[in-house]
Amino acid sequence: MKTKSPISGKYKYGFHKPEHYVFKSARGLDIEGVRNISLHKHEPAWMLERRVMAHMIFTKKALPTWGADLSTIKFDDIFYYIKPTDKKANRWEDLPPEIRDTYDRIGIPEAEKKFLAGVSAQYESEVVYKSIQSSLSKKGVIFLDMDSGLREYPDLVRQYFGTVIPSGDNKFAALNTSVWSGGSFVYVPKGVHVDLPLQAYFRINAANMGQFERTLIIAEEGSYVHYVEGCTAPIYSTDSLHSAVVEIIVKKGARVRYTTIQNWSNNVYNLVTKRARVEEEGAMEWVDGNLGSKVTMKYPSVYLMGRKARGEVLSIAYAGPNQHQDAGGKAVHYAPETTSQIISKSISRGGGRTSYRGLVEVFPGAHHCKSKVVCDALILDESSRSDTYPTMKIHEHETQIEHEATVSKIGDEQLFYLESRGISKPQAESMIVNGFIEPIVRELPLEYAVEMNRLIQLQMEGSVG
Amino acid sequence: MKNYSFVCKVTDLPPGSMRTYVVNGKRIALANVDGSYFAVDDACTHEQCSLGSEGALDGNVIICGCHGAQYDVTTGHVMAPPAPRDVQSYETKADNGSVYIKA
Amino acid sequence: MKTITGHSVVVKKVAGGTVSESYAVGKNAQLILVYVVDGSTDTDISPSVHLVGVGASATIISLISGSAHGKIRVHTLQHHVASGTTSDLLVKSVLRGHSEALYDGSIRVDASAQKTDAYQRNENLLLDEHTHATSSPALEILANDVRCTHGAVVKTLDENELWYLCSRGIDRDTGRDMIASGFLKSALTRITDEKDRTLVEQKISEF
């Protein structure tokens, strides 16, 4: 039963409000449901076909037999596509007190707080947004939400959509391909350097932090872009399953950095497939921070397809009570002289469990390639757990592949030294933990780094969840 | 018909379908693309999943059922990762209601 | 399951076939377990060591020479049950011809095994073009007052090392053999007690 509301506006810089349907699908997912999603969005026929095929693959594929426990996900109990364009505004007072407190103590600016809490329907910086879009479009850079990207640049999207992560890749890639909505579309022309990090919350019309976001980033030869998503503040979500797909194409000599800080509330299953295809002399850097959610399974990957391509994954995982962070990275070397590096730092506390899971694979012909993986894990107390599950599959003899991992607790000597300087134990522990993750935190944009440090401090002092 | 081995009857494999057969001890995937027959090695070069029995045929593209790797069934060329290499392609012949391959 | 209560040094030569054994190491007991593998044919080795007594320790070393079409599988378990236990595992392989080494193993530290010190390392030297190595060392740690490290390396011969030997008048093939042999033998330095190490070297030379 749908009612059509006649609100539709078009902003100057391609900032659409899609047709305003209040549409509540039935729970669960069938082919009709998938078709309806595509129809409501007025998508080209080829996208509908992809969604339908992906749905068939989703129903046939099994859940992974490894990783976190996904047995309690009730696929038939989820609304796969609902949101009306103007969300019902929440009241600030209705938010759980811990979340309000955290926002205050981390130091999130007032306007951002309200936006993140869903209190205001729009981030109150439209002026900023417009001036950013103007400078981008002068350079020929496209930065839109994915729905608008498909609508305005269908041929460009069709050329690349699903080429890095086909729907057959895994059950959740198939799910996302069938019901995706929202996410970002970024295109950077040849030789263009985008100096300012593109932030997900600048594209404010589509449902931010949606359940099944689909992001596609194309960096032409010699270009550079840094994309940032998520935030350190805990995001309260009633949606229990988040399954995003991010595909990135890095052409010859281009460089892309993709930073994510995820802090979903503790009821969320966060299952993400992220992969970059890197051509000759290109470089891809994933900076991945996993702080929230009940379960996260995420392994940012790089396929090094061209000679001298480079890939890097920097990963931080923090698991508190009742959390399981199953994260890591994959580097697959298809071409010679390619290099990869995966650095993972994880912390488990209060019964939390962190698992590093990674793959380095070198195919025949990828001679003279190098890879180094370093995983360090801190277990802070007796009830917590830490695992490391790396795999190396090397089919080319002229290579240099290394992996090291260490699991330990905070050193007694370090603690003693700080305590002897009058610093309390919880404070000392949080200083040490912040020092432990510093090599990765320093790669974050400044405001994220500051928020991250404060958040860790709060978590360690037991003031937050 | 020297060097050619029998695979199946023409009626066994309608257009748009693909199946795994064992010929002379080799596992091959045989596809019918609009009435023309094409044969490639059955094992995907990524993790050796069976293309003929676990994969799908979309036009002339084989899609591996395990991780979505793609090949051109007419040549065996790999079109999309994670497969690192082409699969071997074999000549085929349809004669007198039967399909033969040179393997 | 074999129980170790005192000081035990076990050295085995394996050439083809399957060897699967379990050891339970008791209080303050020490086990040194060394496998020397001739990997010219398919070989499977699965040692499991359970450190069940307080203060137990185990050193497990595997020296593998792969050749021809040999497929050598090594599957290990270092299971720490009691507190104050130590384990040290090193699996090294040199692969020639069309041989392949597959290593997978775990260090598992139960919640009761505080003050565990565990080490696991797999090193593979691929000499020839058609050799392959797969390595999946795993850590599953449920106690927090521990130190657990693991590492894995897959690489080919260092040309600088070879050049050095050639410049001393040693031909290339002999040079490669010397480096490979040195690579394997150095694993024995993990045995810290000199008497034990000498005993092991002696047993190996008798094969």
Coordinates of N, CA and C in Angstrom, one line a residue, chain A residues 144-309:
Chain A
L144 N 28.5 11.9 -6.0 CA 27.0 11.9 -5.8 C 26.7 10.7 -5.0
D145 N 25.5 10.6 -4.5 CA 25.0 9.4 -3.9 C 24.8 8.4 -5.0
M146 N 24.9 7.1 -4.7 CA 24.9 6.1 -5.8 C 23.6 6.1 -6.6
D147 N 22.5 6.3 -6.0 CA 21.2 6.4 -6.8 C 21.3 7.5 -7.8
S148 N 21.8 8.6 -7.5 CA 21.9 9.7 -8.4 C 22.9 9.4 -9.5
G149 N 24.0 8.8 -9.0 CA 25.1 8.5 -10.0 C 24.6 7.6 -11.1
L150 N 23.8 6.6 -10.7 CA 23.2 5.7 -11.7 C 22.2 6.4 -12.6
R151 N 21.5 7.3 -12.0 CA 20.5 8.1 -12.8 C 21.2 9.0 -13.8
E152 N 22.2 9.7 -13.4 CA 22.9 10.7 -14.2 C 24.0 10.2 -15.1
Y153 N 24.6 9.1 -14.7 CA 25.8 8.6 -15.5 C 25.6 7.1 -15.7
P154 N 24.5 6.6 -16.2 CA 24.2 5.2 -16.3 C 25.3 4.4 -17.1
D155 N 25.9 5.0 -18.1 CA 26.9 4.2 -18.9 C 28.1 4.0 -18.1
L156 N 28.5 5.1 -17.4 CA 29.8 5.0 -16.6 C 29.6 4.0 -15.5
V157 N 28.4 4.0 -14.9 CA 28.2 3.0 -13.8 C 28.2 1.6 -14.4
R158 N 27.5 1.5 -15.5 CA 27.4 0.1 -16.1 C 28.7 -0.5 -16.5
Q159 N 29.6 0.4 -16.9 CA 31.0 -0.1 -17.3 C 31.7 -0.7 -16.1
Y160 N 31.5 -0.3 -14.9 CA 32.3 -0.7 -13.7 C 31.5 -1.5 -12.6
F161 N 30.2 -1.3 -12.5 CA 29.5 -1.9 -11.5 C 29.6 -3.4 -11.5
G162 N 30.0 -4.0 -10.4 CA 30.1 -5.5 -10.3 C 31.3 -6.1 -11.0
T163 N 32.2 -5.2 -11.4 CA 33.4 -5.8 -12.1 C 34.5 -6.1 -11.1
V164 N 34.4 -5.5 -9.9 CA 35.4 -5.9 -8.9 C 34.9 -6.9 -7.9
I165 N 33.6 -6.7 -7.5 CA 32.9 -7.6 -6.7 C 31.6 -8.1 -7.4
P166 N 31.8 -9.3 -8.1 CA 30.6 -9.8 -8.8 C 29.6 -10.3 -7.7
S167 N 28.3 -10.4 -8.1 CA 27.3 -10.8 -7.1 C 27.6 -12.2 -6.7
G168 N 28.3 -13.0 -7.5 CA 28.6 -14.4 -7.1 C 29.7 -14.5 -6.1
D169 N 30.3 -13.4 -5.7 CA 31.5 -13.5 -4.9 C 31.2 -14.1 -3.5
N170 N 30.1 -13.8 -2.9 CA 29.8 -14.4 -1.6 C 28.3 -14.0 -1.3
K171 N 27.7 -14.7 -0.4 CA 26.3 -14.5 -0.1 C 25.9 -13.1 0.1
F172 N 26.7 -12.3 0.8 CA 26.3 -11.0 1.2 C 26.6 -10.0 0.1
A173 N 27.5 -10.3 -0.8 CA 27.7 -9.4 -2.0 C 26.4 -9.6 -2.9
A174 N 25.9 -10.9 -3.0 CA 24.7 -11.1 -3.7 C 23.5 -10.4 -3.1
L175 N 23.4 -10.4 -1.8 CA 22.3 -9.7 -1.1 C 22.4 -8.2 -1.4
N176 N 23.6 -7.7 -1.3 CA 23.7 -6.2 -1.5 C 23.4 -5.9 -3.0
T177 N 23.8 -6.7 -3.9 CA 23.6 -6.4 -5.3 C 22.1 -6.4 -5.6
S178 N 21.3 -7.2 -4.9 CA 19.9 -7.3 -5.1 C 19.1 -6.2 -4.5
V179 N 19.5 -5.7 -3.3 CA 18.7 -4.7 -2.6 C 19.4 -3.4 -2.3
W180 N 20.6 -3.1 -2.9 CA 21.3 -2.0 -2.6 C 20.5 -0.7 -2.7
S181 N 20.9 0.3 -1.9 CA 20.3 1.6 -1.9 C 21.2 2.6 -1.2
G182 N 21.5 3.7 -1.8 CA 22.4 4.6 -1.2 C 23.9 4.2 -1.4
G183 N 24.8 4.9 -0.7 CA 26.2 4.7 -0.9 C 26.7 5.9 -1.8
S184 N 28.0 5.8 -2.2 CA 28.5 7.0 -3.0 C 29.0 6.5 -4.4
F185 N 29.0 7.5 -5.3 CA 29.5 7.3 -6.6 C 30.6 8.4 -6.8
V186 N 31.8 8.0 -7.0 CA 32.9 9.0 -7.1 C 33.7 8.7 -8.4
Y187 N 33.9 9.8 -9.2 CA 34.6 9.6 -10.4 C 35.7 10.8 -10.5
V188 N 37.0 10.4 -10.6 CA 38.0 11.4 -10.6 C 38.7 11.3 -12.0
P189 N 38.7 12.4 -12.8 CA 39.3 12.3 -14.1 C 40.8 12.2 -14.1
K190 N 41.3 11.9 -15.2 CA 42.8 11.7 -15.4 C 43.6 12.9 -14.8
G191 N 44.6 12.5 -14.0 CA 45.5 13.6 -13.5 C 45.0 14.5 -12.5
V192 N 43.7 14.4 -12.1 CA 43.1 15.3 -11.1 C 43.4 14.8 -9.7
H193 N 43.9 15.8 -8.8 CA 44.1 15.4 -7.4 C 43.1 16.1 -6.6
V194 N 42.3 15.4 -5.9 CA 41.3 16.0 -5.0 C 41.9 16.1 -3.6
D195 N 42.2 17.4 -3.3 CA 43.0 17.6 -2.1 C 42.2 17.4 -0.8
L196 N 40.9 17.7 -0.9 CA 40.1 17.7 0.3 C 39.5 16.3 0.4
P197 N 39.6 15.7 1.6 CA 39.0 14.3 1.7 C 37.5 14.4 1.5
L198 N 36.9 13.5 0.6 CA 35.5 13.5 0.4 C 34.8 12.7 1.5
Q199 N 33.9 13.4 2.2 CA 33.3 12.8 3.3 C 31.9 12.3 3.0
A200 N 31.5 11.1 3.4 CA 30.2 10.6 3.1 C 29.1 11.5 3.6
Y201 N 29.2 12.1 4.7 CA 28.1 12.9 5.1 C 27.9 14.2 4.4
F202 N 28.8 14.5 3.4 CA 28.5 15.6 2.6 C 27.4 15.4 1.6
R203 N 27.1 14.1 1.3 CA 26.0 13.9 0.3 C 24.8 13.5 1.2
I204 N 24.1 14.5 1.5 CA 23.1 14.4 2.6 C 21.7 14.0 2.2
N205 N 21.4 13.8 0.9 CA 20.0 13.5 0.6 C 19.7 12.0 0.8
A206 N 20.5 11.1 0.4 CA 20.2 9.7 0.5 C 20.3 9.3 1.9
A207 N 19.7 8.2 2.3 CA 19.7 7.7 3.6 C 21.2 7.5 4.0
N208 N 21.7 8.2 4.9 CA 23.1 8.0 5.3 C 23.2 6.8 6.1
M209 N 24.4 6.1 6.0 CA 24.6 4.9 6.8 C 23.5 4.0 6.7
G210 N 23.1 3.8 5.4 CA 22.0 2.9 5.2 C 22.4 1.4 5.4
Q211 N 21.4 0.5 5.3 CA 21.7 -0.9 5.5 C 22.5 -1.5 4.4
F212 N 22.2 -1.2 3.2 CA 22.8 -1.9 2.0 C 23.4 -0.9 1.1
E213 N 24.4 -0.2 1.6 CA 25.0 0.8 0.7 C 25.9 0.2 -0.3
R214 N 25.9 0.9 -1.5 CA 26.8 0.4 -2.5 C 27.6 1.6 -3.0
T215 N 28.9 1.4 -2.9 CA 29.8 2.5 -3.3 C 30.7 2.1 -4.4
L216 N 30.9 3.0 -5.4 CA 31.7 2.8 -6.5 C 32.6 4.0 -6.7
I217 N 33.9 3.7 -6.7 CA 34.9 4.8 -6.9 C 35.8 4.5 -8.1
I218 N 35.9 5.5 -9.0 CA 36.7 5.2 -10.2 C 37.8 6.3 -10.2
A219 N 39.0 5.9 -10.2 CA 40.1 6.9 -10.2 C 40.9 6.7 -11.5
E220 N 40.7 7.7 -12.4 CA 41.4 7.5 -13.7 C 42.9 7.7 -13.5
E221 N 43.7 7.4 -14.6 CA 45.1 7.5 -14.6 C 45.7 8.7 -13.9
G222 N 46.6 8.5 -13.0 CA 47.3 9.6 -12.3 C 46.5 10.4 -11.4
S223 N 45.3 10.0 -11.0 CA 44.5 10.8 -10.1 C 44.7 10.4 -8.7
Y224 N 44.1 11.3 -7.8 CA 44.2 11.0 -6.4 C 43.0 11.4 -5.7
V225 N 42.5 10.6 -4.8 CA 41.3 11.0 -4.0 C 41.4 10.2 -2.6
H226 N 40.9 10.9 -1.6 CA 40.8 10.3 -0.3 C 39.3 10.4 0.1
Y227 N 38.7 9.2 0.4 CA 37.3 9.1 0.7 C 37.2 8.7 2.2
V228 N 36.3 9.4 2.9 CA 36.2 9.1 4.4 C 34.8 8.8 4.7
E229 N 34.5 7.7 5.4 CA 33.1 7.4 5.8 C 33.0 7.0 7.3
G230 N 31.9 7.2 7.8 CA 31.6 6.7 9.2 C 32.1 7.8 10.2
C231 N 32.0 7.5 11.5 CA 32.5 8.4 12.5 C 32.7 7.6 13.8
T232 N 33.4 8.2 14.7 CA 33.7 7.6 15.9 C 32.5 7.5 16.9
A233 N 31.6 8.5 16.7 CA 30.5 8.5 17.6 C 29.6 7.3 17.4
P234 N 29.1 6.7 18.5 CA 28.3 5.5 18.3 C 27.0 5.8 17.5
I235 N 26.7 5.0 16.5 CA 25.5 5.3 15.8 C 24.5 4.3 16.1
Y236 N 23.4 4.8 16.6 CA 22.3 3.9 17.1 C 21.5 3.5 15.9
S237 N 21.4 2.2 15.6 CA 20.6 1.8 14.5 C 19.7 0.7 14.8
T238 N 18.4 0.8 14.4 CA 17.5 -0.2 14.7 C 17.6 -1.3 13.6
D239 N 18.3 -1.1 12.5 CA 18.5 -2.1 11.5 C 19.5 -3.1 12.0
S240 N 19.2 -4.3 12.1 CA 20.1 -5.3 12.7 C 21.2 -5.8 11.7
L241 N 20.9 -5.7 10.4 CA 21.9 -6.2 9.4 C 22.4 -5.1 8.5
H242 N 23.6 -4.9 8.5 CA 24.2 -3.9 7.5 C 25.2 -4.6 6.6
S243 N 24.9 -4.6 5.3 CA 25.8 -5.3 4.4 C 26.1 -4.5 3.2
A244 N 27.2 -3.8 3.3 CA 27.6 -2.9 2.2 C 28.6 -3.5 1.3
V245 N 28.7 -2.9 0.1 CA 29.7 -3.3 -0.9 C 30.4 -2.1 -1.4
V246 N 31.8 -2.1 -1.4 CA 32.5 -1.0 -1.9 C 33.5 -1.5 -3.0
E247 N 33.4 -1.0 -4.2 CA 34.2 -1.3 -5.3 C 35.1 -0.1 -5.7
I248 N 36.4 -0.4 -5.8 CA 37.2 0.8 -6.2 C 38.1 0.4 -7.4
I249 N 38.2 1.2 -8.4 CA 39.0 1.0 -9.5 C 40.1 2.0 -9.6
V250 N 41.4 1.5 -9.4 CA 42.5 2.4 -9.4 C 43.3 2.2 -10.7
K251 N 43.3 3.2 -11.5 CA 43.9 3.0 -12.8 C 45.4 3.4 -12.8
K252 N 46.1 3.2 -13.9 CA 47.6 3.4 -13.9 C 48.0 4.6 -13.2
G253 N 48.9 4.4 -12.2 CA 49.5 5.6 -11.6 C 48.6 6.3 -10.6
A254 N 47.4 5.9 -10.5 CA 46.5 6.6 -9.6 C 46.6 6.2 -8.1
R255 N 46.1 7.0 -7.2 CA 46.1 6.6 -5.8 C 44.8 6.9 -5.1
V256 N 44.3 5.9 -4.4 CA 43.1 6.1 -3.6 C 43.3 5.7 -2.2
R257 N 42.8 6.5 -1.3 CA 42.8 6.1 0.1 C 41.4 6.1 0.6
Y258 N 41.0 5.1 1.3 CA 39.6 4.9 1.7 C 39.6 4.7 3.2
T259 N 39.1 5.7 4.0 CA 39.2 5.6 5.5 C 37.8 5.3 6.0
T260 N 37.6 4.3 6.9 CA 36.4 4.0 7.5 C 36.5 4.0 9.0
I261 N 35.7 4.6 9.7 CA 35.6 4.4 11.2 C 34.2 4.0 11.4
Q262 N 34.1 2.8 12.0 CA 32.7 2.2 12.2 C 32.5 2.1 13.6
N263 N 31.3 2.6 14.1 CA 31.0 2.4 15.5 C 29.5 2.2 15.7
W264 N 29.0 1.2 15.0 CA 27.6 0.8 15.1 C 27.2 0.4 16.5
S265 N 25.9 0.5 16.8 CA 25.5 0.1 18.2 C 25.5 -1.5 18.2
N266 N 25.5 -2.0 19.5 CA 25.7 -3.4 19.7 C 24.7 -4.4 19.3
N267 N 23.8 -4.0 18.5 CA 22.8 -4.9 18.0 C 23.0 -5.2 16.5
V268 N 24.0 -4.6 15.9 CA 24.2 -4.7 14.5 C 25.1 -5.8 14.0
Y269 N 24.7 -6.5 13.0 CA 25.6 -7.4 12.2 C 26.2 -6.6 11.0
N270 N 27.5 -6.4 11.0 CA 28.1 -5.5 10.0 C 28.9 -6.4 9.1
L271 N 28.4 -6.7 7.9 CA 29.1 -7.7 7.0 C 29.4 -7.0 5.7
V272 N 30.6 -6.7 5.5 CA 31.0 -5.8 4.4 C 32.0 -6.5 3.4
T273 N 31.8 -6.2 2.1 CA 32.8 -6.7 1.1 C 33.3 -5.5 0.5
K274 N 34.7 -5.3 0.6 CA 35.3 -4.1 0.1 C 36.5 -4.6 -0.7
R275 N 36.7 -4.1 -1.9 CA 37.8 -4.5 -2.7 C 38.2 -3.5 -3.7
A276 N 39.5 -3.4 -4.0 CA 40.0 -2.5 -5.0 C 40.8 -3.3 -6.0
R277 N 40.7 -2.8 -7.3 CA 41.4 -3.4 -8.4 C 42.5 -2.4 -8.8
V278 N 43.7 -2.8 -8.7 CA 44.8 -1.8 -8.9 C 45.6 -2.1 -10.1
E279 N 45.7 -1.1 -11.0 CA 46.4 -1.3 -12.3 C 47.9 -0.9 -12.1
E280 N 48.6 -1.0 -13.2 CA 50.1 -0.7 -13.1 C 50.4 0.5 -12.4
E281 N 51.4 0.4 -11.4 CA 51.9 1.5 -10.7 C 50.8 2.3 -9.9
G282 N 49.7 1.7 -9.7 CA 48.6 2.4 -8.9 C 48.8 2.0 -7.5
A283 N 48.1 2.8 -6.6 CA 48.3 2.5 -5.2 C 46.9 2.6 -4.5
M284 N 46.6 1.6 -3.6 CA 45.4 1.6 -2.8 C 45.7 1.5 -1.4
E285 N 45.1 2.4 -0.6 CA 45.3 2.3 0.9 C 43.9 2.2 1.6
W286 N 43.7 1.2 2.3 CA 42.5 1.0 3.1 C 42.9 1.4 4.6
V287 N 42.2 2.3 5.2 CA 42.4 2.5 6.6 C 41.1 2.2 7.3
D288 N 41.1 1.2 8.1 CA 39.8 0.6 8.5 C 39.7 0.5 10.1
G289 N 38.8 1.2 10.7 CA 38.7 1.2 12.1 C 37.3 0.6 12.5
N290 N 37.4 -0.5 13.2 CA 36.2 -1.2 13.7 C 36.0 -1.1 15.2
L291 N 35.1 -0.3 15.6 CA 34.9 -0.1 17.0 C 33.6 -0.6 17.6
G292 N 32.5 -0.6 16.7 CA 31.2 -1.0 17.2 C 30.7 -2.2 16.6
S293 N 29.4 -2.4 16.7 CA 28.6 -3.5 16.1 C 28.7 -4.7 17.0
K294 N 27.7 -5.6 16.9 CA 27.8 -6.9 17.6 C 28.8 -7.8 17.0
V295 N 28.7 -7.9 15.6 CA 29.6 -8.7 14.9 C 30.0 -7.9 13.6
T296 N 31.3 -7.9 13.4 CA 31.7 -7.3 12.1 C 32.5 -8.4 11.4
M297 N 32.2 -8.5 10.1 CA 33.1 -9.4 9.2 C 33.5 -8.5 8.0
K298 N 34.8 -8.2 8.0 CA 35.2 -7.2 6.9 C 36.7 -7.4 6.6
Y299 N 37.0 -7.6 5.4 CA 38.4 -7.8 5.0 C 38.8 -7.0 3.8
P300 N 39.0 -5.7 3.9 CA 39.3 -4.9 2.8 C 40.4 -5.6 1.9
S301 N 40.2 -5.6 0.6 CA 41.1 -6.3 -0.2 C 41.7 -5.5 -1.4
V302 N 42.8 -6.0 -1.8 CA 43.4 -5.4 -3.1 C 43.7 -6.5 -4.0
Y303 N 43.3 -6.3 -5.3 CA 43.7 -7.2 -6.4 C 44.8 -6.4 -7.1
L304 N 46.0 -6.9 -7.1 CA 47.1 -6.1 -7.7 C 47.3 -6.7 -9.1
M305 N 46.7 -6.0 -10.1 CA 46.6 -6.6 -11.4 C 47.7 -6.1 -12.3
G306 N 48.3 -5.0 -12.1 CA 49.4 -4.4 -13.0 C 50.7 -4.4 -12.3
R307 N 51.7 -4.4 -13.1 CA 53.1 -4.4 -12.6 C 53.3 -3.2 -11.7
K308 N 54.0 -3.5 -10.6 CA 54.4 -2.4 -9.6 C 53.2 -1.8 -8.8
A309 N 52.0 -2.5 -8.9 CA 50.9 -2.0 -8.2 C 51.1 -2.2 -6.7

